[in-house]
Amino acid sequence: MEVITSPKDMQKKAVFDFHGQTGFVPTMGALHEGHLSLIKQARQECDTLVSSIFINPTQFLPGEDFEKYPKRHKEDMELLKTNGVDVLFLPTPESMYPDGFNTVVIVSNITERLCGLIRPGHFQGVTTVVLKLLNIVKPQRAYFGQKDYQQTLVIKKMAEDLNLFTEIVVCPTVREKDGLALSSRNQYLNPEERKEATLIYKSMIAVKEGLVTKQLQLSDVPKKLAKILESGTLKKNIQYASIYDPSTLEEIKDNSFKGNRVLIAIALKLANTRLIDNMLINP
Ligand code: AMP
C-alpha cells in the first residue's frame, strides 16, 4: 500500500497512474468493521482502491470532540493494507486548507434539518472536504455508510447538483451483536453508557414492528421512541427521535403520509458522547 500525504501528488497519481475503475472510501480513521465493510465492497467492485484518513477540522463545531477524536494511524494502516487498499491518502490540515483558503460548498434545505439544526455548519464542512477529496482522488465510485444517512443524502445531492463524475454508493450500517451501530465514538462510552446505548436500536426495532403490524400509527412514533429511549437509569439528552420523509427529511406528523418508506432517525447524547442512528422501513 502506497501512502501519499500531498494533495498534488495524490491528484497526479490519480490522473496519470490509475487504470480502470477507481473506488474511494473516505474516513476519519479509528477504523472499525463499519469502515471495513465499505472497503470490502469497494475492493470487490473496483480495480484501484483508495482510502483516506483525514480528521476534517471544518466539520467540527467549537466545543465538539475534534481535539480528542481517536487517532490510531498505525493500526488503521495495517487494517487498510490487509483489506486490499492500494493507496492511502493521508493529508495534513495545512495541505488541505492552506492560508487564504476561501471556498465553501453549501447544499441547502436537507442540511437545515436533523443534525444540521443541532450542528450548524457541520454539513458545509463535510461537503467542502468531500468535494475536495473527490477532485483530488477522481474516483468513479465513492462509498459512504448509511449510518450517516443525512450525510449520504447531502453528498448525493451535491453530486447531482454539481454534475460530479463520481457515483455515490451507500452501504448498509454494520452493528454490534446487540444492535448498537459501530462508531469510532463508541469508545468514549463507559460500560454503563455502552449498555444503555442499545436502547437506540431497541427503540427503532420496536417502532418498526409496531408500524409493520399496524399496532402503531405514524403519529405515535415520537412518543414510542421517547418512552424506550428514556427508560434505563441514565439521563439522556435526546436531540431528535422521530420519523421523516427519507428524501426531504421532513418530519412525518400525520397518518396520511403516502410514501413507501419512512426513515426513523435518532440523535442523542449519553453524558458527553453524541450517538446517531437510523433505519429505513417500509410500513
Ligand atoms: P467516519 O470515519 O466516521 O467519517 O466514517 C467514514 C465512513 O464510514 C462514512 O461513510 C460512515 O458513514 C461510514 N461508517 C461509519 N460507521 C459505520 C457503520 N457502523 N456501518 C457502515 N458504515 C459506517
PDB file of C-alpha atoms and ligand atoms in Angstrom:
ATOM      1  CA  MET A   1       0.000   0.000   0.000  1.00  0.00           C
ATOM      2  CA  GLU A   2       1.341   3.375  -1.006  1.00  0.00           C
ATOM      3  CA  VAL A   3       0.847   6.292   1.406  1.00  0.00           C
ATOM      4  CA  ILE A   4       0.518   9.769  -0.123  1.00  0.00           C
ATOM      5  CA  THR A   5       0.283  12.901   2.003  1.00  0.00           C
ATOM      6  CA  SER A   6       0.390  15.692  -0.584  1.00  0.00           C
ATOM      7  CA  PRO A   7      -2.904  16.553  -2.358  1.00  0.00           C
ATOM      8  CA  LYS A   8      -0.940  17.460  -5.512  1.00  0.00           C
ATOM      9  CA  ASP A   9       0.903  14.112  -5.570  1.00  0.00           C
ATOM     10  CA  MET A  10      -2.334  12.226  -4.956  1.00  0.00           C
ATOM     11  CA  GLN A  11      -4.044  14.042  -7.814  1.00  0.00           C
ATOM     12  CA  LYS A  12      -1.124  13.411 -10.166  1.00  0.00           C
ATOM     13  CA  LYS A  13      -1.207   9.725  -9.311  1.00  0.00           C
ATOM     14  CA  ALA A  14      -4.976   9.590  -9.943  1.00  0.00           C
ATOM     15  CA  VAL A  15      -4.636  11.284 -13.331  1.00  0.00           C
ATOM     16  CA  PHE A  16      -1.532   9.537 -14.672  1.00  0.00           C
ATOM     17  CA  ASP A  17      -1.235   6.134 -12.933  1.00  0.00           C
ATOM     18  CA  PHE A  18      -4.712   4.745 -12.296  1.00  0.00           C
ATOM     19  CA  HIS A  19      -6.373   2.440 -14.807  1.00  0.00           C
ATOM     20  CA  GLY A  20      -9.905   1.058 -14.839  1.00  0.00           C
ATOM     21  CA  GLN A  21     -12.409   1.909 -12.121  1.00  0.00           C
ATOM     22  CA  THR A  22     -11.156   3.709  -9.035  1.00  0.00           C
ATOM     23  CA  GLY A  23     -13.091   3.224  -5.803  1.00  0.00           C
ATOM     24  CA  PHE A  24     -12.676   5.615  -2.889  1.00  0.00           C
ATOM     25  CA  VAL A  25     -13.525   5.270   0.807  1.00  0.00           C
ATOM     26  CA  PRO A  26     -13.019   8.493   2.784  1.00  0.00           C
ATOM     27  CA  THR A  27     -12.731   8.114   6.586  1.00  0.00           C
ATOM     28  CA  MET A  28     -11.610   9.964   9.691  1.00  0.00           C
ATOM     29  CA  GLY A  29      -9.715   6.895  10.920  1.00  0.00           C
ATOM     30  CA  ALA A  30     -10.060   4.862  14.159  1.00  0.00           C
ATOM     31  CA  LEU A  31     -11.291   2.199  11.785  1.00  0.00           C
ATOM     32  CA  HIS A  32     -13.816  -0.481  12.713  1.00  0.00           C
ATOM     33  CA  GLU A  33     -15.832  -3.129  10.863  1.00  0.00           C
ATOM     34  CA  GLY A  34     -18.237  -0.437   9.601  1.00  0.00           C
ATOM     35  CA  HIS A  35     -15.418   1.265   7.693  1.00  0.00           C
ATOM     36  CA  LEU A  36     -14.055  -2.100   6.607  1.00  0.00           C
ATOM     37  CA  SER A  37     -17.417  -3.118   5.117  1.00  0.00           C
ATOM     38  CA  LEU A  38     -17.145  -0.129   2.749  1.00  0.00           C
ATOM     39  CA  ILE A  39     -13.544  -1.048   1.931  1.00  0.00           C
ATOM     40  CA  LYS A  40     -14.502  -4.678   1.235  1.00  0.00           C
ATOM     41  CA  GLN A  41     -17.399  -3.727  -1.040  1.00  0.00           C
ATOM     42  CA  ALA A  42     -15.248  -1.211  -2.922  1.00  0.00           C
ATOM     43  CA  ARG A  43     -12.439  -3.771  -3.271  1.00  0.00           C
ATOM     44  CA  GLN A  44     -14.851  -6.175  -4.970  1.00  0.00           C
ATOM     45  CA  GLU A  45     -16.283  -3.577  -7.325  1.00  0.00           C
ATOM     46  CA  CYS A  46     -13.227  -1.555  -8.377  1.00  0.00           C
ATOM     47  CA  ASP A  47      -9.787  -2.020  -9.961  1.00  0.00           C
ATOM     48  CA  THR A  48      -7.903   0.514  -7.857  1.00  0.00           C
ATOM     49  CA  LEU A  49      -8.871   1.218  -4.258  1.00  0.00           C
ATOM     50  CA  VAL A  50      -8.018   4.456  -2.479  1.00  0.00           C
ATOM     51  CA  SER A  51      -8.933   5.286   1.098  1.00  0.00           C
ATOM     52  CA  SER A  52      -8.256   8.452   3.037  1.00  0.00           C
ATOM     53  CA  ILE A  53      -7.830   9.264   6.696  1.00  0.00           C
ATOM     54  CA  PHE A  54      -8.432  12.904   7.438  1.00  0.00           C
ATOM     55  CA  ILE A  55      -9.982  14.303  10.620  1.00  0.00           C
ATOM     56  CA  ASN A  56     -11.533  17.284   8.910  1.00  0.00           C
ATOM     57  CA  PRO A  57     -11.393  20.264  11.296  1.00  0.00           C
ATOM     58  CA  THR A  58     -14.065  22.256   9.454  1.00  0.00           C
ATOM     59  CA  GLN A  59     -16.867  19.776  10.156  1.00  0.00           C
ATOM     60  CA  PHE A  60     -16.445  20.025  13.932  1.00  0.00           C
ATOM     61  CA  LEU A  61     -18.139  22.849  15.815  1.00  0.00           C
ATOM     62  CA  PRO A  62     -16.369  24.732  18.619  1.00  0.00           C
ATOM     63  CA  GLY A  63     -16.612  22.633  21.776  1.00  0.00           C
ATOM     64  CA  GLU A  64     -17.004  19.336  19.893  1.00  0.00           C
ATOM     65  CA  ASP A  65     -14.532  16.460  20.081  1.00  0.00           C
ATOM     66  CA  PHE A  66     -12.090  17.492  17.324  1.00  0.00           C
ATOM     67  CA  GLU A  67      -9.095  17.617  19.687  1.00  0.00           C
ATOM     68  CA  LYS A  68      -9.815  14.286  21.333  1.00  0.00           C
ATOM     69  CA  TYR A  69     -11.105  12.432  18.251  1.00  0.00           C
ATOM     70  CA  PRO A  70      -9.415   8.994  18.400  1.00  0.00           C
ATOM     71  CA  LYS A  71      -6.225   8.681  16.333  1.00  0.00           C
ATOM     72  CA  ARG A  72      -4.842   5.241  15.549  1.00  0.00           C
ATOM     73  CA  HIS A  73      -2.920   5.694  12.316  1.00  0.00           C
ATOM     74  CA  LYS A  74      -0.607   2.724  12.807  1.00  0.00           C
ATOM     75  CA  GLU A  75      -3.389   0.189  13.405  1.00  0.00           C
ATOM     76  CA  ASP A  76      -5.534   1.822  10.708  1.00  0.00           C
ATOM     77  CA  MET A  77      -2.748   1.478   8.118  1.00  0.00           C
ATOM     78  CA  GLU A  78      -2.371  -2.198   8.946  1.00  0.00           C
ATOM     79  CA  LEU A  79      -6.127  -2.759   8.522  1.00  0.00           C
ATOM     80  CA  LEU A  80      -6.240  -0.875   5.220  1.00  0.00           C
ATOM     81  CA  LYS A  81      -3.276  -2.836   3.913  1.00  0.00           C
ATOM     82  CA  THR A  82      -4.698  -6.231   4.845  1.00  0.00           C
ATOM     83  CA  ASN A  83      -8.037  -5.306   3.276  1.00  0.00           C
ATOM     84  CA  GLY A  84      -6.511  -4.586  -0.106  1.00  0.00           C
ATOM     85  CA  VAL A  85      -6.287  -0.783  -0.217  1.00  0.00           C
ATOM     86  CA  ASP A  86      -3.813   0.283  -2.929  1.00  0.00           C
ATOM     87  CA  VAL A  87      -3.288   3.897  -1.884  1.00  0.00           C
ATOM     88  CA  LEU A  88      -3.880   5.649   1.429  1.00  0.00           C
ATOM     89  CA  PHE A  89      -4.293   9.412   1.116  1.00  0.00           C
ATOM     90  CA  LEU A  90      -3.249  10.944   4.444  1.00  0.00           C
ATOM     91  CA  PRO A  91      -3.158  14.715   4.093  1.00  0.00           C
ATOM     92  CA  THR A  92      -2.430  17.287   6.810  1.00  0.00           C
ATOM     93  CA  PRO A  93      -4.961  20.030   7.666  1.00  0.00           C
ATOM     94  CA  GLU A  94      -2.439  22.607   6.413  1.00  0.00           C
ATOM     95  CA  SER A  95      -2.190  20.973   2.992  1.00  0.00           C
ATOM     96  CA  MET A  96      -5.978  20.738   2.656  1.00  0.00           C
ATOM     97  CA  TYR A  97      -6.643  24.258   3.979  1.00  0.00           C
ATOM     98  CA  PRO A  98      -3.591  26.403   3.196  1.00  0.00           C
ATOM     99  CA  ASP A  99      -3.523  30.054   4.245  1.00  0.00           C
ATOM    100  CA  GLY A 100      -6.044  32.018   2.237  1.00  0.00           C
ATOM    101  CA  PHE A 101      -8.393  29.071   1.652  1.00  0.00           C
ATOM    102  CA  ASN A 102     -11.665  30.780   0.848  1.00  0.00           C
ATOM    103  CA  THR A 103     -14.272  28.451  -0.614  1.00  0.00           C
ATOM    104  CA  VAL A 104     -17.212  26.525   0.828  1.00  0.00           C
ATOM    105  CA  VAL A 105     -19.807  24.214  -0.682  1.00  0.00           C
ATOM    106  CA  ILE A 106     -23.313  24.568   0.725  1.00  0.00           C
ATOM    107  CA  VAL A 107     -26.232  22.247  -0.006  1.00  0.00           C
ATOM    108  CA  SER A 108     -29.422  23.903   1.225  1.00  0.00           C
ATOM    109  CA  ASN A 109     -32.726  22.527   2.571  1.00  0.00           C
ATOM    110  CA  ILE A 110     -31.810  18.993   3.618  1.00  0.00           C
ATOM    111  CA  THR A 111     -28.882  20.365   5.633  1.00  0.00           C
ATOM    112  CA  GLU A 112     -31.268  22.545   7.622  1.00  0.00           C
ATOM    113  CA  ARG A 113     -32.924  19.604   9.358  1.00  0.00           C
ATOM    114  CA  LEU A 114     -31.904  16.894  11.893  1.00  0.00           C
ATOM    115  CA  CYS A 115     -28.125  17.075  12.501  1.00  0.00           C
ATOM    116  CA  GLY A 116     -27.973  20.344  10.545  1.00  0.00           C
ATOM    117  CA  LEU A 117     -30.067  22.048  13.241  1.00  0.00           C
ATOM    118  CA  ILE A 118     -28.013  20.630  16.094  1.00  0.00           C
ATOM    119  CA  ARG A 119     -24.626  21.143  14.404  1.00  0.00           C
ATOM    120  CA  PRO A 120     -24.939  24.299  12.264  1.00  0.00           C
ATOM    121  CA  GLY A 121     -22.099  24.465   9.747  1.00  0.00           C
ATOM    122  CA  HIS A 122     -21.248  20.763  10.059  1.00  0.00           C
ATOM    123  CA  PHE A 123     -22.536  19.759   6.632  1.00  0.00           C
ATOM    124  CA  GLN A 124     -20.828  22.708   4.967  1.00  0.00           C
ATOM    125  CA  GLY A 125     -17.567  21.305   6.337  1.00  0.00           C
ATOM    126  CA  VAL A 126     -18.485  17.833   5.071  1.00  0.00           C
ATOM    127  CA  THR A 127     -19.492  18.844   1.542  1.00  0.00           C
ATOM    128  CA  THR A 128     -16.469  21.097   1.135  1.00  0.00           C
ATOM    129  CA  VAL A 129     -13.991  18.417   2.191  1.00  0.00           C
ATOM    130  CA  VAL A 130     -15.743  15.642   0.240  1.00  0.00           C
ATOM    131  CA  LEU A 131     -15.733  17.690  -2.962  1.00  0.00           C
ATOM    132  CA  LYS A 132     -12.034  18.441  -2.429  1.00  0.00           C
ATOM    133  CA  LEU A 133     -11.298  14.748  -1.832  1.00  0.00           C
ATOM    134  CA  LEU A 134     -13.269  13.697  -4.925  1.00  0.00           C
ATOM    135  CA  ASN A 135     -11.402  16.264  -7.025  1.00  0.00           C
ATOM    136  CA  ILE A 136      -8.081  15.010  -5.715  1.00  0.00           C
ATOM    137  CA  VAL A 137      -8.734  11.242  -5.966  1.00  0.00           C
ATOM    138  CA  LYS A 138     -11.032  11.351  -9.036  1.00  0.00           C
ATOM    139  CA  PRO A 139     -12.846   8.089  -8.275  1.00  0.00           C
ATOM    140  CA  GLN A 140     -15.580   6.564 -10.414  1.00  0.00           C
ATOM    141  CA  ARG A 141     -17.257   5.344  -7.221  1.00  0.00           C
ATOM    142  CA  ALA A 142     -17.125   6.691  -3.660  1.00  0.00           C
ATOM    143  CA  TYR A 143     -18.506   4.672  -0.750  1.00  0.00           C
ATOM    144  CA  PHE A 144     -20.379   6.025   2.276  1.00  0.00           C
ATOM    145  CA  GLY A 145     -22.259   4.349   5.151  1.00  0.00           C
ATOM    146  CA  GLN A 146     -25.998   4.539   5.761  1.00  0.00           C
ATOM    147  CA  LYS A 147     -25.086   5.009   9.427  1.00  0.00           C
ATOM    148  CA  ASP A 148     -24.754   8.701   8.485  1.00  0.00           C
ATOM    149  CA  TYR A 149     -27.957   8.761   6.449  1.00  0.00           C
ATOM    150  CA  GLN A 150     -28.291  12.546   6.235  1.00  0.00           C
ATOM    151  CA  GLN A 151     -24.655  12.817   5.147  1.00  0.00           C
ATOM    152  CA  THR A 152     -25.284  10.362   2.279  1.00  0.00           C
ATOM    153  CA  LEU A 153     -28.317  12.373   1.178  1.00  0.00           C
ATOM    154  CA  VAL A 154     -26.381  15.652   1.266  1.00  0.00           C
ATOM    155  CA  ILE A 155     -23.423  14.207  -0.649  1.00  0.00           C
ATOM    156  CA  LYS A 156     -25.706  12.634  -3.261  1.00  0.00           C
ATOM    157  CA  LYS A 157     -27.463  15.977  -3.717  1.00  0.00           C
ATOM    158  CA  MET A 158     -24.136  17.780  -4.127  1.00  0.00           C
ATOM    159  CA  ALA A 159     -23.024  15.174  -6.683  1.00  0.00           C
ATOM    160  CA  GLU A 160     -26.262  15.554  -8.618  1.00  0.00           C
ATOM    161  CA  ASP A 161     -26.466  19.356  -8.464  1.00  0.00           C
ATOM    162  CA  LEU A 162     -22.804  19.902  -9.391  1.00  0.00           C
ATOM    163  CA  ASN A 163     -22.686  17.168 -12.087  1.00  0.00           C
ATOM    164  CA  LEU A 164     -19.928  15.251 -10.340  1.00  0.00           C
ATOM    165  CA  PHE A 165     -18.452  12.364 -12.254  1.00  0.00           C
ATOM    166  CA  THR A 166     -18.327  10.149  -9.152  1.00  0.00           C
ATOM    167  CA  GLU A 167     -21.136   7.729  -8.354  1.00  0.00           C
ATOM    168  CA  ILE A 168     -22.067   7.835  -4.661  1.00  0.00           C
ATOM    169  CA  VAL A 169     -22.564   4.320  -3.272  1.00  0.00           C
ATOM    170  CA  VAL A 170     -24.335   3.834   0.067  1.00  0.00           C
ATOM    171  CA  CYS A 171     -23.536   0.715   2.134  1.00  0.00           C
ATOM    172  CA  PRO A 172     -25.616  -0.788   4.993  1.00  0.00           C
ATOM    173  CA  THR A 173     -24.954   0.016   8.655  1.00  0.00           C
ATOM    174  CA  VAL A 174     -22.776  -2.514  10.476  1.00  0.00           C
ATOM    175  CA  ARG A 175     -23.881  -3.201  14.053  1.00  0.00           C
ATOM    176  CA  GLU A 176     -22.611  -4.897  17.192  1.00  0.00           C
ATOM    177  CA  LYS A 177     -24.384  -8.141  18.173  1.00  0.00           C
ATOM    178  CA  ASP A 178     -26.715  -6.182  20.461  1.00  0.00           C
ATOM    179  CA  GLY A 179     -27.656  -3.765  17.681  1.00  0.00           C
ATOM    180  CA  LEU A 180     -25.502  -0.740  18.540  1.00  0.00           C
ATOM    181  CA  ALA A 181     -24.215   0.789  15.292  1.00  0.00           C
ATOM    182  CA  LEU A 182     -20.419   0.705  15.138  1.00  0.00           C
ATOM    183  CA  SER A 183     -18.883   4.153  15.536  1.00  0.00           C
ATOM    184  CA  SER A 184     -15.425   5.479  16.317  1.00  0.00           C
ATOM    185  CA  ARG A 185     -17.118   7.423  19.132  1.00  0.00           C
ATOM    186  CA  ASN A 186     -18.425   4.280  20.903  1.00  0.00           C
ATOM    187  CA  GLN A 187     -15.057   4.018  22.642  1.00  0.00           C
ATOM    188  CA  TYR A 188     -15.932   7.147  24.656  1.00  0.00           C
ATOM    189  CA  LEU A 189     -18.752   5.189  26.384  1.00  0.00           C
ATOM    190  CA  ASN A 190     -18.191   3.712  29.851  1.00  0.00           C
ATOM    191  CA  PRO A 191     -19.692   0.232  30.467  1.00  0.00           C
ATOM    192  CA  GLU A 192     -22.944   1.615  31.886  1.00  0.00           C
ATOM    193  CA  GLU A 193     -23.375   4.045  28.978  1.00  0.00           C
ATOM    194  CA  ARG A 194     -22.474   1.333  26.491  1.00  0.00           C
ATOM    195  CA  LYS A 195     -25.285  -0.823  27.906  1.00  0.00           C
ATOM    196  CA  GLU A 196     -27.866   1.964  27.667  1.00  0.00           C
ATOM    197  CA  ALA A 197     -26.758   2.868  24.150  1.00  0.00           C
ATOM    198  CA  THR A 198     -28.519  -0.315  22.958  1.00  0.00           C
ATOM    199  CA  LEU A 199     -31.855   1.412  23.674  1.00  0.00           C
ATOM    200  CA  ILE A 200     -31.390   3.292  20.384  1.00  0.00           C
ATOM    201  CA  TYR A 201     -31.569   0.116  18.308  1.00  0.00           C
ATOM    202  CA  LYS A 202     -34.252  -1.390  20.561  1.00  0.00           C
ATOM    203  CA  SER A 203     -36.480   1.659  20.117  1.00  0.00           C
ATOM    204  CA  MET A 204     -36.137   1.561  16.319  1.00  0.00           C
ATOM    205  CA  ILE A 205     -36.935  -2.161  16.195  1.00  0.00           C
ATOM    206  CA  ALA A 206     -39.998  -1.651  18.426  1.00  0.00           C
ATOM    207  CA  VAL A 207     -41.262   1.115  16.135  1.00  0.00           C
ATOM    208  CA  LYS A 208     -40.571  -0.947  13.036  1.00  0.00           C
ATOM    209  CA  GLU A 209     -42.557  -3.892  14.430  1.00  0.00           C
ATOM    210  CA  GLY A 210     -45.366  -1.598  15.572  1.00  0.00           C
ATOM    211  CA  LEU A 211     -45.695   0.026  12.157  1.00  0.00           C
ATOM    212  CA  VAL A 212     -45.405  -3.175  10.162  1.00  0.00           C
ATOM    213  CA  THR A 213     -48.063  -4.940  12.285  1.00  0.00           C
ATOM    214  CA  LYS A 214     -50.210  -1.765  12.213  1.00  0.00           C
ATOM    215  CA  GLN A 215     -50.304  -1.673  16.013  1.00  0.00           C
ATOM    216  CA  LEU A 216     -48.621   1.706  15.926  1.00  0.00           C
ATOM    217  CA  GLN A 217     -49.681   4.760  13.943  1.00  0.00           C
ATOM    218  CA  LEU A 218     -47.144   7.090  12.348  1.00  0.00           C
ATOM    219  CA  SER A 219     -48.224   9.940  14.630  1.00  0.00           C
ATOM    220  CA  ASP A 220     -47.473   7.814  17.731  1.00  0.00           C
ATOM    221  CA  VAL A 221     -43.846   7.127  16.763  1.00  0.00           C
ATOM    222  CA  PRO A 222     -42.127  10.029  18.609  1.00  0.00           C
ATOM    223  CA  LYS A 223     -43.855   9.092  21.886  1.00  0.00           C
ATOM    224  CA  LYS A 224     -42.942   5.425  21.480  1.00  0.00           C
ATOM    225  CA  LEU A 225     -39.288   6.216  20.704  1.00  0.00           C
ATOM    226  CA  ALA A 226     -39.004   8.654  23.618  1.00  0.00           C
ATOM    227  CA  LYS A 227     -40.532   6.156  26.056  1.00  0.00           C
ATOM    228  CA  ILE A 228     -37.981   3.466  25.202  1.00  0.00           C
ATOM    229  CA  LEU A 229     -35.026   5.858  24.951  1.00  0.00           C
ATOM    230  CA  GLU A 230     -35.831   7.389  28.320  1.00  0.00           C
ATOM    231  CA  SER A 231     -36.126   4.000  30.038  1.00  0.00           C
ATOM    232  CA  GLY A 232     -32.994   2.743  31.815  1.00  0.00           C
ATOM    233  CA  THR A 233     -31.151   4.563  34.542  1.00  0.00           C
ATOM    234  CA  LEU A 234     -29.006   7.169  32.762  1.00  0.00           C
ATOM    235  CA  LYS A 235     -30.216  10.589  31.754  1.00  0.00           C
ATOM    236  CA  LYS A 236     -30.135  11.176  28.012  1.00  0.00           C
ATOM    237  CA  ASN A 237     -30.300  14.367  26.040  1.00  0.00           C
ATOM    238  CA  ILE A 238     -32.472  13.416  23.055  1.00  0.00           C
ATOM    239  CA  GLN A 239     -31.745  15.804  20.183  1.00  0.00           C
ATOM    240  CA  TYR A 240     -34.208  14.258  17.756  1.00  0.00           C
ATOM    241  CA  ALA A 241     -36.082  10.976  17.570  1.00  0.00           C
ATOM    242  CA  SER A 242     -38.891  10.658  15.080  1.00  0.00           C
ATOM    243  CA  ILE A 243     -39.842   9.532  11.573  1.00  0.00           C
ATOM    244  CA  TYR A 244     -39.013  11.500   8.477  1.00  0.00           C
ATOM    245  CA  ASP A 245     -39.578  11.508   4.744  1.00  0.00           C
ATOM    246  CA  PRO A 246     -36.398   9.715   3.534  1.00  0.00           C
ATOM    247  CA  SER A 247     -35.844  12.126   0.638  1.00  0.00           C
ATOM    248  CA  THR A 248     -36.694  15.520   2.167  1.00  0.00           C
ATOM    249  CA  LEU A 249     -36.066  14.719   5.854  1.00  0.00           C
ATOM    250  CA  GLU A 250     -39.307  16.485   6.723  1.00  0.00           C
ATOM    251  CA  GLU A 251     -40.833  15.072   9.891  1.00  0.00           C
ATOM    252  CA  ILE A 252     -43.907  12.914   9.264  1.00  0.00           C
ATOM    253  CA  LYS A 253     -46.547  14.100  11.688  1.00  0.00           C
ATOM    254  CA  ASP A 254     -49.800  12.703  10.431  1.00  0.00           C
ATOM    255  CA  ASN A 255     -51.051   9.308   9.477  1.00  0.00           C
ATOM    256  CA  SER A 256     -51.928  10.180   5.896  1.00  0.00           C
ATOM    257  CA  PHE A 257     -48.263  10.062   4.730  1.00  0.00           C
ATOM    258  CA  LYS A 258     -48.292   8.223   1.418  1.00  0.00           C
ATOM    259  CA  GLY A 259     -44.621   7.434   0.725  1.00  0.00           C
ATOM    260  CA  ASN A 260     -43.476   3.816   0.527  1.00  0.00           C
ATOM    261  CA  ARG A 261     -40.663   4.179   3.011  1.00  0.00           C
ATOM    262  CA  VAL A 262     -40.093   6.154   6.185  1.00  0.00           C
ATOM    263  CA  LEU A 263     -36.857   6.948   7.964  1.00  0.00           C
ATOM    264  CA  ILE A 264     -36.551   6.532  11.713  1.00  0.00           C
ATOM    265  CA  ALA A 265     -33.686   8.769  12.843  1.00  0.00           C
ATOM    266  CA  ILE A 266     -32.323   9.358  16.322  1.00  0.00           C
ATOM    267  CA  ALA A 267     -29.595  11.570  17.783  1.00  0.00           C
ATOM    268  CA  LEU A 268     -28.905  11.726  21.480  1.00  0.00           C
ATOM    269  CA  LYS A 269     -26.190  12.493  23.955  1.00  0.00           C
ATOM    270  CA  LEU A 270     -25.273   9.981  26.610  1.00  0.00           C
ATOM    271  CA  ALA A 271     -23.151  12.011  29.031  1.00  0.00           C
ATOM    272  CA  ASN A 272     -20.671  13.665  26.636  1.00  0.00           C
ATOM    273  CA  THR A 273     -20.989  11.193  23.777  1.00  0.00           C
ATOM    274  CA  ARG A 274     -23.236  12.022  20.849  1.00  0.00           C
ATOM    275  CA  LEU A 275     -24.717   8.983  19.117  1.00  0.00           C
ATOM    276  CA  ILE A 276     -26.779   8.867  15.913  1.00  0.00           C
ATOM    277  CA  ASP A 277     -28.559   6.023  14.184  1.00  0.00           C
ATOM    278  CA  ASN A 278     -31.330   5.451  11.675  1.00  0.00           C
ATOM    279  CA  MET A 279     -33.400   2.776   9.992  1.00  0.00           C
ATOM    280  CA  LEU A 280     -35.331   2.845   6.729  1.00  0.00           C
ATOM    281  CA  ILE A 281     -38.591   0.953   6.925  1.00  0.00           C
ATOM    282  CA  ASN A 282     -41.462   0.027   4.698  1.00  0.00           C
ATOM    283  CA  PRO A 283     -44.515   0.232   6.960  1.00  0.00           C
TER     284      PRO A 283
HETATM  285  P1  AMP B   1     -16.097   8.380   9.641  1.00  0.00           P
HETATM  286  O1  AMP B   1     -14.717   7.858   9.827  1.00  0.00           O
HETATM  287  O2  AMP B   1     -16.922   8.376  10.888  1.00  0.00           O
HETATM  288  O3  AMP B   1     -16.127   9.713   8.903  1.00  0.00           O
HETATM  289  O4  AMP B   1     -16.828   7.356   8.675  1.00  0.00           O
HETATM  290  C1  AMP B   1     -16.322   7.074   7.399  1.00  0.00           C
HETATM  291  C2  AMP B   1     -17.371   6.332   6.615  1.00  0.00           C
HETATM  292  O5  AMP B   1     -17.709   5.117   7.287  1.00  0.00           O
HETATM  293  C3  AMP B   1     -18.673   7.135   6.477  1.00  0.00           C
HETATM  294  O6  AMP B   1     -19.186   6.979   5.174  1.00  0.00           O
HETATM  295  C4  AMP B   1     -19.567   6.483   7.508  1.00  0.00           C
HETATM  296  O7  AMP B   1     -20.944   6.590   7.199  1.00  0.00           O
HETATM  297  C5  AMP B   1     -19.107   5.040   7.416  1.00  0.00           C
HETATM  298  N1  AMP B   1     -19.490   4.319   8.626  1.00  0.00           N
HETATM  299  C6  AMP B   1     -19.255   4.681   9.913  1.00  0.00           C
HETATM  300  N2  AMP B   1     -19.789   3.797  10.772  1.00  0.00           N
HETATM  301  C7  AMP B   1     -20.403   2.850  10.015  1.00  0.00           C
HETATM  302  C8  AMP B   1     -21.148   1.658  10.308  1.00  0.00           C
HETATM  303  N3  AMP B   1     -21.397   1.274  11.554  1.00  0.00           N
HETATM  304  N4  AMP B   1     -21.615   0.938   9.271  1.00  0.00           N
HETATM  305  C9  AMP B   1     -21.382   1.315   7.981  1.00  0.00           C
HETATM  306  N5  AMP B   1     -20.669   2.424   7.626  1.00  0.00           N
HETATM  307  C10 AMP B   1     -20.196   3.183   8.636  1.00  0.00           C
END
